């Protein structure tokens, strides 16, 4: 009798799993130092641009752009994974802010 | 007689200059190594994320994100300035591609 239930349960489970569609998403993440923190690299680039007679450029700030692919069964779980990646590894939350955009691959 | 023309010309010129509206634009520039070029930094970050049990993440690529302000009398001249900045200083055109978005400040 128990075997019967186990069998039915595993069929239902496999059916359920086969209906979960795993999708591939692409995340474009920008990580920038907070506005109140000095950006010497940005300043150096600004001076370089002014030396190239591009004086109309100002307030240059340099950060990281990270592009990655993430597999998930829904956009919200893909968003959670990317958010966790930013919080745990990609961004230094003390000095940096991050924003990201997500699209299907 | 000539003075009269010089006077009229300078009035017209100053009127014309006062009508040219200088606007401030913000450019968000992404600079990434070409897809065919290896990205060891991206690979290292991917392994780091997998160590944090984020195995659904793949193809991590790291680049630069540059944010700057540019003053111009039209969007197209602002776009030209940002394009020149990318070509002449910000991007290494042999190994990198750049894209940017422009919006008024």
Short mmCIF file of C-alpha atoms in Angstrom, two decimals:
data_model
loop_
_atom_site.label_atom_id
_atom_site.label_comp_id
_atom_site.label_asym_id
_atom_site.label_seq_id
_atom_site.Cartn_x
_atom_site.Cartn_y
_atom_site.Cartn_z
CA UNK A 1 0.00 0.00 0.00
CA UNK A 2 2.82 2.46 0.97
CA UNK A 3 4.64 1.67 -2.27
CA UNK A 4 1.53 2.79 -4.10
CA UNK A 5 1.56 6.21 -2.34
CA UNK A 6 5.31 6.59 -2.90
CA UNK A 7 4.82 5.85 -6.58
CA UNK A 8 1.98 8.34 -6.96
CA UNK A 9 3.90 10.98 -4.99
CA UNK A 10 7.02 10.61 -7.16
CA UNK A 11 4.93 10.86 -10.34
CA UNK A 12 3.27 14.04 -9.06
CA UNK A 13 6.66 15.44 -8.01
CA UNK A 14 8.25 14.74 -11.38
CA UNK A 15 5.25 16.22 -13.16
CA UNK A 16 5.50 19.30 -10.96
CA UNK A 17 9.24 19.61 -11.61
CA UNK A 18 8.82 19.25 -15.34
CA UNK A 19 6.31 22.11 -15.34
CA UNK A 20 8.80 24.42 -13.58
CA UNK A 21 10.40 26.25 -16.49
CA UNK A 22 13.96 27.27 -15.84
CA UNK A 23 14.67 30.52 -17.69
CA UNK A 24 17.97 32.30 -18.33
CA UNK A 25 18.17 35.98 -17.34
CA UNK A 26 20.91 38.56 -18.02
CA UNK A 27 21.73 41.06 -15.29
CA UNK A 28 23.55 44.36 -15.94
CA UNK A 29 24.87 45.65 -12.60
CA UNK A 30 26.40 49.08 -11.90
CA UNK A 31 28.42 49.51 -8.73
CA UNK A 32 29.48 53.07 -7.85
CA UNK A 33 31.17 54.63 -4.85
CA UNK A 34 28.75 56.70 -2.77
CA UNK A 35 28.36 60.30 -3.95
CA UNK A 36 29.80 61.69 -0.70
CA UNK A 37 33.00 59.67 -1.07
CA UNK A 38 35.89 61.25 -3.04
CA UNK A 39 36.67 59.61 -6.40
CA UNK A 40 40.35 60.37 -7.22
CA UNK A 41 40.19 58.16 -10.30
CA UNK A 42 37.25 60.14 -11.62
CA UNK A 43 39.12 63.38 -10.95
CA UNK A 44 42.17 62.15 -12.84
CA UNK A 45 40.01 61.15 -15.83
CA UNK A 46 38.29 64.55 -15.76
CA UNK A 47 41.68 66.32 -15.93
CA UNK A 48 42.68 64.03 -18.79
CA UNK A 49 39.52 64.95 -20.71
CA UNK A 50 40.13 68.65 -20.06
CA UNK A 51 43.64 68.22 -21.46
CA UNK A 52 41.93 66.88 -24.59
CA UNK A 53 39.96 70.16 -24.76
CA UNK A 54 36.75 68.56 -23.48
CA UNK A 55 36.19 71.23 -20.85
CA UNK A 56 32.40 70.88 -20.94
CA UNK A 57 32.72 67.57 -19.06
CA UNK A 58 32.53 67.58 -15.25
CA UNK A 59 31.84 65.38 -12.21
CA UNK A 60 33.37 62.19 -13.64
CA UNK A 61 32.86 59.12 -11.44
CA UNK A 62 34.25 55.66 -12.21
CA UNK A 63 32.71 52.40 -11.00
CA UNK A 64 32.25 48.77 -11.98
CA UNK A 65 29.86 47.30 -14.51
CA UNK A 66 29.15 43.59 -14.06
CA UNK A 67 27.26 41.52 -16.62
CA UNK A 68 26.18 37.98 -15.69
CA UNK A 69 23.68 35.26 -16.58
CA UNK A 70 21.44 33.66 -13.99
CA UNK A 71 19.10 30.69 -14.34
CA UNK A 72 15.86 30.87 -12.37
CA UNK A 73 12.26 29.72 -12.52
CA UNK A 74 10.91 33.26 -12.20
CA UNK A 75 12.05 36.85 -12.58
CA UNK A 76 11.65 37.50 -8.88
CA UNK A 77 13.89 34.58 -7.89
CA UNK A 78 16.46 35.73 -10.49
CA UNK A 79 16.24 39.21 -8.95
CA UNK A 80 16.77 37.75 -5.45
CA UNK A 81 19.86 35.82 -6.63
CA UNK A 82 21.42 38.90 -8.27
CA UNK A 83 20.64 40.99 -5.19
CA UNK A 84 22.31 38.40 -2.96
CA UNK A 85 25.34 38.30 -5.28
CA UNK A 86 25.66 42.10 -4.99
CA UNK A 87 25.26 42.10 -1.20
CA UNK A 88 27.56 39.18 -0.48
CA UNK A 89 30.35 39.68 -3.00
CA UNK A 90 30.13 42.25 -5.78
CA UNK A 91 29.54 45.49 -3.82
CA UNK A 92 31.25 46.85 -0.73
CA UNK A 93 28.08 48.02 1.01
CA UNK A 94 29.98 50.40 3.30
CA UNK A 95 31.30 52.56 0.44
CA UNK A 96 29.34 51.53 -2.65
CA UNK A 97 25.78 51.58 -4.02
CA UNK A 98 24.56 49.09 -6.63
CA UNK A 99 21.75 49.11 -9.16
CA UNK A 100 20.89 46.45 -11.73
CA UNK A 101 18.64 45.71 -14.66
CA UNK A 102 17.36 42.25 -15.52
CA UNK A 103 16.16 40.92 -18.85
CA UNK A 104 15.51 37.48 -20.28
CA UNK A 105 18.41 36.11 -22.35
CA UNK B 1 29.25 103.82 -41.42
CA UNK B 2 31.33 100.72 -40.61
CA UNK B 3 30.89 101.35 -36.90
CA UNK B 4 27.15 101.21 -37.49
CA UNK B 5 27.41 97.73 -39.08
CA UNK B 6 29.79 96.50 -36.32
CA UNK B 7 27.32 97.70 -33.70
CA UNK B 8 24.36 95.99 -35.37
CA UNK B 9 26.39 92.80 -35.89
CA UNK B 10 27.47 92.63 -32.23
CA UNK B 11 23.88 93.18 -31.09
CA UNK B 12 22.66 90.37 -33.34
CA UNK B 13 25.53 88.13 -32.17
CA UNK B 14 24.79 88.74 -28.48
CA UNK B 15 21.09 88.15 -29.09
CA UNK B 16 21.92 84.92 -30.88
CA UNK B 17 24.27 83.79 -28.08
CA UNK B 18 21.71 84.54 -25.41
CA UNK B 19 19.19 82.36 -27.23
CA UNK B 20 21.61 79.39 -27.28
CA UNK B 21 20.57 77.45 -24.22
CA UNK B 22 23.37 75.53 -22.59
CA UNK B 23 21.92 72.39 -21.03
CA UNK B 24 23.50 69.91 -18.61
CA UNK B 25 23.36 66.23 -19.59
CA UNK B 26 24.31 63.11 -17.59
CA UNK B 27 26.01 60.25 -19.42
CA UNK B 28 26.11 56.66 -18.08
CA UNK B 29 28.85 54.78 -19.95
CA UNK B 30 29.54 51.04 -19.84
CA UNK B 31 32.93 49.83 -21.07
CA UNK B 32 33.35 46.04 -21.41
CA UNK B 33 36.09 43.84 -22.82
CA UNK B 34 35.07 42.26 -26.13
CA UNK B 35 33.16 39.00 -25.78
CA UNK B 36 35.90 37.01 -27.51
CA UNK B 37 38.56 38.19 -25.03
CA UNK B 38 39.03 36.13 -21.84
CA UNK B 39 37.92 37.80 -18.61
CA UNK B 40 39.93 36.23 -15.73
CA UNK B 41 38.45 38.68 -13.23
CA UNK B 42 34.96 37.64 -14.22
CA UNK B 43 35.93 33.98 -13.87
CA UNK B 44 37.30 34.57 -10.38
CA UNK B 45 34.10 36.34 -9.34
CA UNK B 46 32.01 33.48 -10.77
CA UNK B 47 33.95 30.96 -8.67
CA UNK B 48 33.47 33.17 -5.65
CA UNK B 49 29.72 33.25 -6.22
CA UNK B 50 29.63 29.46 -6.68
CA UNK B 51 31.45 29.14 -3.34
CA UNK B 52 28.56 31.13 -1.87
CA UNK B 53 26.16 28.49 -3.27
CA UNK B 54 25.02 30.74 -6.14
CA UNK B 55 25.57 28.06 -8.77
CA UNK B 56 22.81 29.35 -11.05
CA UNK B 57 25.07 32.28 -12.00
CA UNK B 58 27.32 31.96 -15.07
CA UNK B 59 29.27 34.01 -17.66
CA UNK B 60 30.30 36.82 -15.30
CA UNK B 61 32.09 39.69 -17.05
CA UNK B 62 33.49 42.75 -15.27
CA UNK B 63 33.93 46.18 -16.87
CA UNK B 64 33.90 49.88 -16.08
CA UNK B 65 30.91 52.12 -15.49
CA UNK B 66 31.60 55.84 -15.95
CA UNK B 67 29.12 58.52 -14.97
CA UNK B 68 29.80 62.13 -16.03
CA UNK B 69 28.09 65.47 -16.67
CA UNK B 70 28.46 67.34 -19.93
CA UNK B 71 27.25 70.83 -20.86
CA UNK B 72 26.05 71.28 -24.43
CA UNK B 73 23.59 73.30 -26.46
CA UNK B 74 21.90 70.20 -27.87
CA UNK B 75 21.62 66.48 -27.20
CA UNK B 76 23.47 65.63 -30.37
CA UNK B 77 26.48 67.80 -29.45
CA UNK B 78 26.46 66.28 -25.95
CA UNK B 79 26.39 62.84 -27.59
CA UNK B 80 29.35 63.80 -29.83
CA UNK B 81 31.36 64.99 -26.80
CA UNK B 82 30.71 61.78 -24.84
CA UNK B 83 31.55 59.67 -27.91
CA UNK B 84 34.83 61.56 -28.34
CA UNK B 85 35.62 61.10 -24.64
CA UNK B 86 35.10 57.33 -25.01
CA UNK B 87 37.17 57.08 -28.19
CA UNK B 88 40.05 59.25 -27.04
CA UNK B 89 40.41 58.30 -23.39
CA UNK B 90 37.86 56.13 -21.61
CA UNK B 91 37.83 53.00 -23.79
CA UNK B 92 40.69 50.95 -25.23
CA UNK B 93 39.17 50.47 -28.68
CA UNK B 94 41.38 47.48 -29.46
CA UNK B 95 40.02 45.33 -26.64
CA UNK B 96 36.90 47.09 -25.38
CA UNK B 97 33.41 48.07 -26.54
CA UNK B 98 31.50 51.01 -25.06
CA UNK B 99 27.82 51.93 -24.88
CA UNK B 100 26.26 54.94 -23.18
CA UNK B 101 22.94 56.48 -22.26
CA UNK B 102 22.35 60.21 -22.10
CA UNK B 103 19.70 62.10 -20.15
CA UNK B 104 19.20 65.71 -19.15
CA UNK B 105 20.37 66.48 -15.61
#
